[in-house]
PDB file of N, CA and C in Angstrom:
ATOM      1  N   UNK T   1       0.821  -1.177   0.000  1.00 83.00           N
ATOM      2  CA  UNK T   1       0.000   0.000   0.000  1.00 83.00           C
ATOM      3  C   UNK T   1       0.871   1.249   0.000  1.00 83.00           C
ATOM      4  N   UNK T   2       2.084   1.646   1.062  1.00 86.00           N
ATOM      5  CA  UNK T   2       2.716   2.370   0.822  1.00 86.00           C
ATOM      6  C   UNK T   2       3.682   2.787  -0.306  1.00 86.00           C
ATOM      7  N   UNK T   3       3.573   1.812  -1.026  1.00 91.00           N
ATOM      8  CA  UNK T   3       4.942   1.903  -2.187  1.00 91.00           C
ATOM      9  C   UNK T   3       4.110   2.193  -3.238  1.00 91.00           C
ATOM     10  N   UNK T   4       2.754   2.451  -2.880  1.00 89.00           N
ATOM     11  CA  UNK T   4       1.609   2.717  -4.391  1.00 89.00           C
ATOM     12  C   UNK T   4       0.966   4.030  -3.968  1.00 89.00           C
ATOM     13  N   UNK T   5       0.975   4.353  -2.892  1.00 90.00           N
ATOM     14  CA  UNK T   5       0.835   6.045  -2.155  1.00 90.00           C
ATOM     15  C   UNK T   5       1.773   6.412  -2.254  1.00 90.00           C
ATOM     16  N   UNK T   6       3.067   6.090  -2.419  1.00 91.00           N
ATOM     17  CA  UNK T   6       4.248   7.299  -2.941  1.00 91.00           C
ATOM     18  C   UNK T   6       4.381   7.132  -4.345  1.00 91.00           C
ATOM     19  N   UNK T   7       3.842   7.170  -5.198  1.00 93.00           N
ATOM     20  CA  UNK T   7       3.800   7.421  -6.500  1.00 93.00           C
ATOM     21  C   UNK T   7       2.952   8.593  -6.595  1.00 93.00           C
ATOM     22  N   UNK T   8       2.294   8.650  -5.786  1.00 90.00           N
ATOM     23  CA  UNK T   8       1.121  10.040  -5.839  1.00 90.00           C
ATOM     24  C   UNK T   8       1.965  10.666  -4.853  1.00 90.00           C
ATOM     25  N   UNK T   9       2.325  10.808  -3.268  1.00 89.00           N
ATOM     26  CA  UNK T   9       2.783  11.666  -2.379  1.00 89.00           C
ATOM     27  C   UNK T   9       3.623  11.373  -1.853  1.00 89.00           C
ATOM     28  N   UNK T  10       4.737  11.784  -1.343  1.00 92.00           N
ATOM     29  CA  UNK T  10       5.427  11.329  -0.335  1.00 92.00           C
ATOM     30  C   UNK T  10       5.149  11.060   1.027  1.00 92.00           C
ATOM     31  N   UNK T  11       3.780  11.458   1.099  1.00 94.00           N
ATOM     32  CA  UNK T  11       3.502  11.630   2.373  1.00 94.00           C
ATOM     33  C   UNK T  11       2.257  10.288   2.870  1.00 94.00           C
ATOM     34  N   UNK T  12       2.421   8.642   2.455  1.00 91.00           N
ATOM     35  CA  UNK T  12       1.579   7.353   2.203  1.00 91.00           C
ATOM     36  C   UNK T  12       1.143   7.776   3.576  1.00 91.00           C
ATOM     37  N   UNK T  13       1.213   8.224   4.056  1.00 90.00           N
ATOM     38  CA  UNK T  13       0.624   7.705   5.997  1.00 90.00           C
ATOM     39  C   UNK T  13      -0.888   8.576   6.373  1.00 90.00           C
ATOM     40  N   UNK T  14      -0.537   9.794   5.539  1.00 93.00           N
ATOM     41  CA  UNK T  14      -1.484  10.910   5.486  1.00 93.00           C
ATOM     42  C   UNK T  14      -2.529  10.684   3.983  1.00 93.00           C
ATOM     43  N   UNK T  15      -2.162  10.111   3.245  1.00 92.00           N
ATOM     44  CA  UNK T  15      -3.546   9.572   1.807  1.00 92.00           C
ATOM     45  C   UNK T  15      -3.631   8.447   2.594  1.00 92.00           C
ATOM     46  N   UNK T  16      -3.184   7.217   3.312  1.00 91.00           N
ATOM     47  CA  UNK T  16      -4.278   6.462   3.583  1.00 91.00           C
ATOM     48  C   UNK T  16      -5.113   6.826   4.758  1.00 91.00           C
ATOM     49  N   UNK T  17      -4.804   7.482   5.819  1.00 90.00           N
ATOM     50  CA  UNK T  17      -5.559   8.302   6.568  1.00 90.00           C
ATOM     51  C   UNK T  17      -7.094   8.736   5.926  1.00 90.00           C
ATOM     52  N   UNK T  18      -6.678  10.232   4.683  1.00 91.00           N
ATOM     53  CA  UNK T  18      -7.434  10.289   4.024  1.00 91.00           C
ATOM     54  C   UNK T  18      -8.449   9.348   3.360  1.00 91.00           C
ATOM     55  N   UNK T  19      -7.823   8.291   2.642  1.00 90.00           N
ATOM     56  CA  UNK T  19      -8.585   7.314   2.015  1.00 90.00           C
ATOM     57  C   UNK T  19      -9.761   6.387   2.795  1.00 90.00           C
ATOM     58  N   UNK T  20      -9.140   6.535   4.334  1.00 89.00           N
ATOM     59  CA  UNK T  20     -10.134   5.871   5.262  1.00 89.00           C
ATOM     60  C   UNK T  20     -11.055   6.561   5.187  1.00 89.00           C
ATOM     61  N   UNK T  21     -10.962   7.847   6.266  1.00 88.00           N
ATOM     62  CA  UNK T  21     -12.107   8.480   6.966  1.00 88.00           C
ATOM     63  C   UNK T  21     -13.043   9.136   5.739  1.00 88.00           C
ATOM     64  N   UNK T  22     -12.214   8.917   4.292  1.00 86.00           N
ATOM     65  CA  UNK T  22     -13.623   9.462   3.325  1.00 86.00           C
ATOM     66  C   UNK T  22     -14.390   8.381   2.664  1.00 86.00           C
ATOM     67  N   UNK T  23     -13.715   7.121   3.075  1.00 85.00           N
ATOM     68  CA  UNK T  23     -14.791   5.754   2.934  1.00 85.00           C
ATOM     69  C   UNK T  23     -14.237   5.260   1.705  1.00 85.00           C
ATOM     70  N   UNK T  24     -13.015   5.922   0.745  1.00 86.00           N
ATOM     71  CA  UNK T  24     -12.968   5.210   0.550  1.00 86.00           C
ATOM     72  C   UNK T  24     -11.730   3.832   0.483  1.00 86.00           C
ATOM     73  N   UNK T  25     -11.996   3.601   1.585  1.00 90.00           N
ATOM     74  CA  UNK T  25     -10.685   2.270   1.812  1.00 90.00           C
ATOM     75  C   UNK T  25     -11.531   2.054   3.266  1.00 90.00           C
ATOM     76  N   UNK T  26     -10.839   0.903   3.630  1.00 90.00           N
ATOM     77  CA  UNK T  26     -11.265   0.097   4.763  1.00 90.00           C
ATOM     78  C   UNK T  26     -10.135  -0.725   5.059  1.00 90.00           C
ATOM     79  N   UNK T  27      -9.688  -1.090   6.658  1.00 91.00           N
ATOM     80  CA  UNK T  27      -8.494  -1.412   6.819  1.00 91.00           C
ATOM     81  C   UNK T  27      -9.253  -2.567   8.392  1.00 91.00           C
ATOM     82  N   UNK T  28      -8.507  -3.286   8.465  1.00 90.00           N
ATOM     83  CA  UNK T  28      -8.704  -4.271   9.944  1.00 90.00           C
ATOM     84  C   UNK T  28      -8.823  -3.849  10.923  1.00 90.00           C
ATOM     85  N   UNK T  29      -9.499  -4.258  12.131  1.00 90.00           N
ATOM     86  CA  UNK T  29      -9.078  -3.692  13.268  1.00 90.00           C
ATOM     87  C   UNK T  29      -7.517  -3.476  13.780  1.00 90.00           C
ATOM     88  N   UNK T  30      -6.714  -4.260  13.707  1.00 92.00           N
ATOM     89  CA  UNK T  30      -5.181  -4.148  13.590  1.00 92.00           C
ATOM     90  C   UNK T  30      -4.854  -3.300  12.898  1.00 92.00           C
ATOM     91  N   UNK T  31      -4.909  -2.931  12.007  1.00 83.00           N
ATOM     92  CA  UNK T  31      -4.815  -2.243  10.583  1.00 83.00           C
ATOM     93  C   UNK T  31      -3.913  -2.638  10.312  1.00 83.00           C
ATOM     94  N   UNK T  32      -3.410  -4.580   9.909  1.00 88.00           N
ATOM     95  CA  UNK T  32      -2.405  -5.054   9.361  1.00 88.00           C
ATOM     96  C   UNK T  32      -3.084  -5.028   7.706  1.00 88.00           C
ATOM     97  N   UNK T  33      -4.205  -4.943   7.524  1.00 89.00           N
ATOM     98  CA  UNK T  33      -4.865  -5.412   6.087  1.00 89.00           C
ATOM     99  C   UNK T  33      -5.301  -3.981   5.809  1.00 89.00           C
ATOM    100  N   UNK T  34      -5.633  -3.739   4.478  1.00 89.00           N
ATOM    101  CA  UNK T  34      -6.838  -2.540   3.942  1.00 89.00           C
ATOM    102  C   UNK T  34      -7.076  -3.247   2.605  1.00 89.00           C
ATOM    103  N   UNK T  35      -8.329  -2.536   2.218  1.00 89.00           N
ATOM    104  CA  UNK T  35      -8.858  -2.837   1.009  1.00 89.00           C
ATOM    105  C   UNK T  35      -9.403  -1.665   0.725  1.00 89.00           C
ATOM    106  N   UNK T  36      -9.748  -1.631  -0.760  1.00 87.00           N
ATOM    107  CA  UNK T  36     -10.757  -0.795  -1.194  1.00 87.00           C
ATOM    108  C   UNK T  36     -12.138  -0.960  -1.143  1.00 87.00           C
ATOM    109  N   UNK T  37     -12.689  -0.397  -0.252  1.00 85.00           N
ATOM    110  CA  UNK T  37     -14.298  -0.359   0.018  1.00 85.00           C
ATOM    111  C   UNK T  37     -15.022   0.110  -1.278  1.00 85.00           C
ATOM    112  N   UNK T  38     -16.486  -0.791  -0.679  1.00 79.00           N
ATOM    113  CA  UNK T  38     -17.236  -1.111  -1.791  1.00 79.00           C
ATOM    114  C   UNK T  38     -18.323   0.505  -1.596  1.00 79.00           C
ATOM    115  N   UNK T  39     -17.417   1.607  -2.618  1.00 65.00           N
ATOM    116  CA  UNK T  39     -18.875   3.023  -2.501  1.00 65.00           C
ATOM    117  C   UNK T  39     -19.557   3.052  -3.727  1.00 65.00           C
ATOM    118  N   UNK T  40     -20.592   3.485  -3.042  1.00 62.00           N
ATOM    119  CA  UNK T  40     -21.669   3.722  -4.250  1.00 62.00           C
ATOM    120  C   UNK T  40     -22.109   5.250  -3.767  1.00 62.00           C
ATOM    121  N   UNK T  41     -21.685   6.406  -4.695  1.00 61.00           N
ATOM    122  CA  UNK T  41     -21.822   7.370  -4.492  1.00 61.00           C
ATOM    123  C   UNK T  41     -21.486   7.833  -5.715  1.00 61.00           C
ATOM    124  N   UNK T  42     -22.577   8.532  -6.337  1.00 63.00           N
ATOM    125  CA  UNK T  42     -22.287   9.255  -7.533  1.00 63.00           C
ATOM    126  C   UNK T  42     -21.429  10.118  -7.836  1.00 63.00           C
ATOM    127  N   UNK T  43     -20.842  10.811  -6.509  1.00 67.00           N
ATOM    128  CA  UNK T  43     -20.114  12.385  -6.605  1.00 67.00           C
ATOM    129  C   UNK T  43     -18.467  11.593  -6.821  1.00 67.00           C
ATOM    130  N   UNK T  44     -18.452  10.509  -6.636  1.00 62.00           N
ATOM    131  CA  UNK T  44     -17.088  10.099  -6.632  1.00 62.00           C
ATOM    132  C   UNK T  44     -16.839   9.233  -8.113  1.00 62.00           C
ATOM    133  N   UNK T  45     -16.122   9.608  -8.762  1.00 63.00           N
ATOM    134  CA  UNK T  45     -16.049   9.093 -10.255  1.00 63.00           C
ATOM    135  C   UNK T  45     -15.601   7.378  -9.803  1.00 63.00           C
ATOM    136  N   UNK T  46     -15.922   6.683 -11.064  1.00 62.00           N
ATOM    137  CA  UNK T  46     -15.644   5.312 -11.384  1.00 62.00           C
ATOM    138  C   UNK T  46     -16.638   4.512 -10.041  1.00 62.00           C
ATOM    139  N   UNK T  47     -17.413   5.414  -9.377  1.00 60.00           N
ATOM    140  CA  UNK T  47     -18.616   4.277  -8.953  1.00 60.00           C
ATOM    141  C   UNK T  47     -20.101   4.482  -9.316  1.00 60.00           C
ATOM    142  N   UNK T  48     -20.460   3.122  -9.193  1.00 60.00           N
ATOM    143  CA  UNK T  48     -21.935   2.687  -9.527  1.00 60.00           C
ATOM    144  C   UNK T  48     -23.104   3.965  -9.187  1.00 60.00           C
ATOM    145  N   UNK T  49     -23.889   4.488  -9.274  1.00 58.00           N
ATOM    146  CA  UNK T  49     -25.046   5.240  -9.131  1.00 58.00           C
ATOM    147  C   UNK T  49     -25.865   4.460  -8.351  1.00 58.00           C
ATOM    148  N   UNK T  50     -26.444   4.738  -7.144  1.00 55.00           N
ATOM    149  CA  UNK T  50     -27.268   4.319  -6.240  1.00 55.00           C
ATOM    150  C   UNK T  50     -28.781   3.662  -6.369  1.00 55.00           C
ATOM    151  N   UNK T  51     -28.527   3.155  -6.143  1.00 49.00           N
ATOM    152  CA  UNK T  51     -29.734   2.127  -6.796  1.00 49.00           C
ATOM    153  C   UNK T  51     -31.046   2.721  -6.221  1.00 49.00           C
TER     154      UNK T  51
END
């Protein structure tokens, strides 16, 4: 995850931060894992329109 957030910033610790608390990513309680969460929100490009 970090070696694919510094291609965009130097700063990986602060975009996945970001990426959480705006939903979109999701990480373990540990936060040994993250994924990309499943959004459905129109305002955010490349997802589905709300059913």
């Amino acid at each position: 995850m970090n070696d694919a957030l510094r291609t965009v910033h130097e700063d990986c610790s602060a975009l996945r931060r970001y990426l959480i608390t705006s939903g979109l990513l999701t990480r373990t309680r540990d936060g040994s894992s993250y994924r990309r969460a499943d959004v459905v929100d129109p305002a955010i490009p490349g997802t589905p329109p709300a059913a």
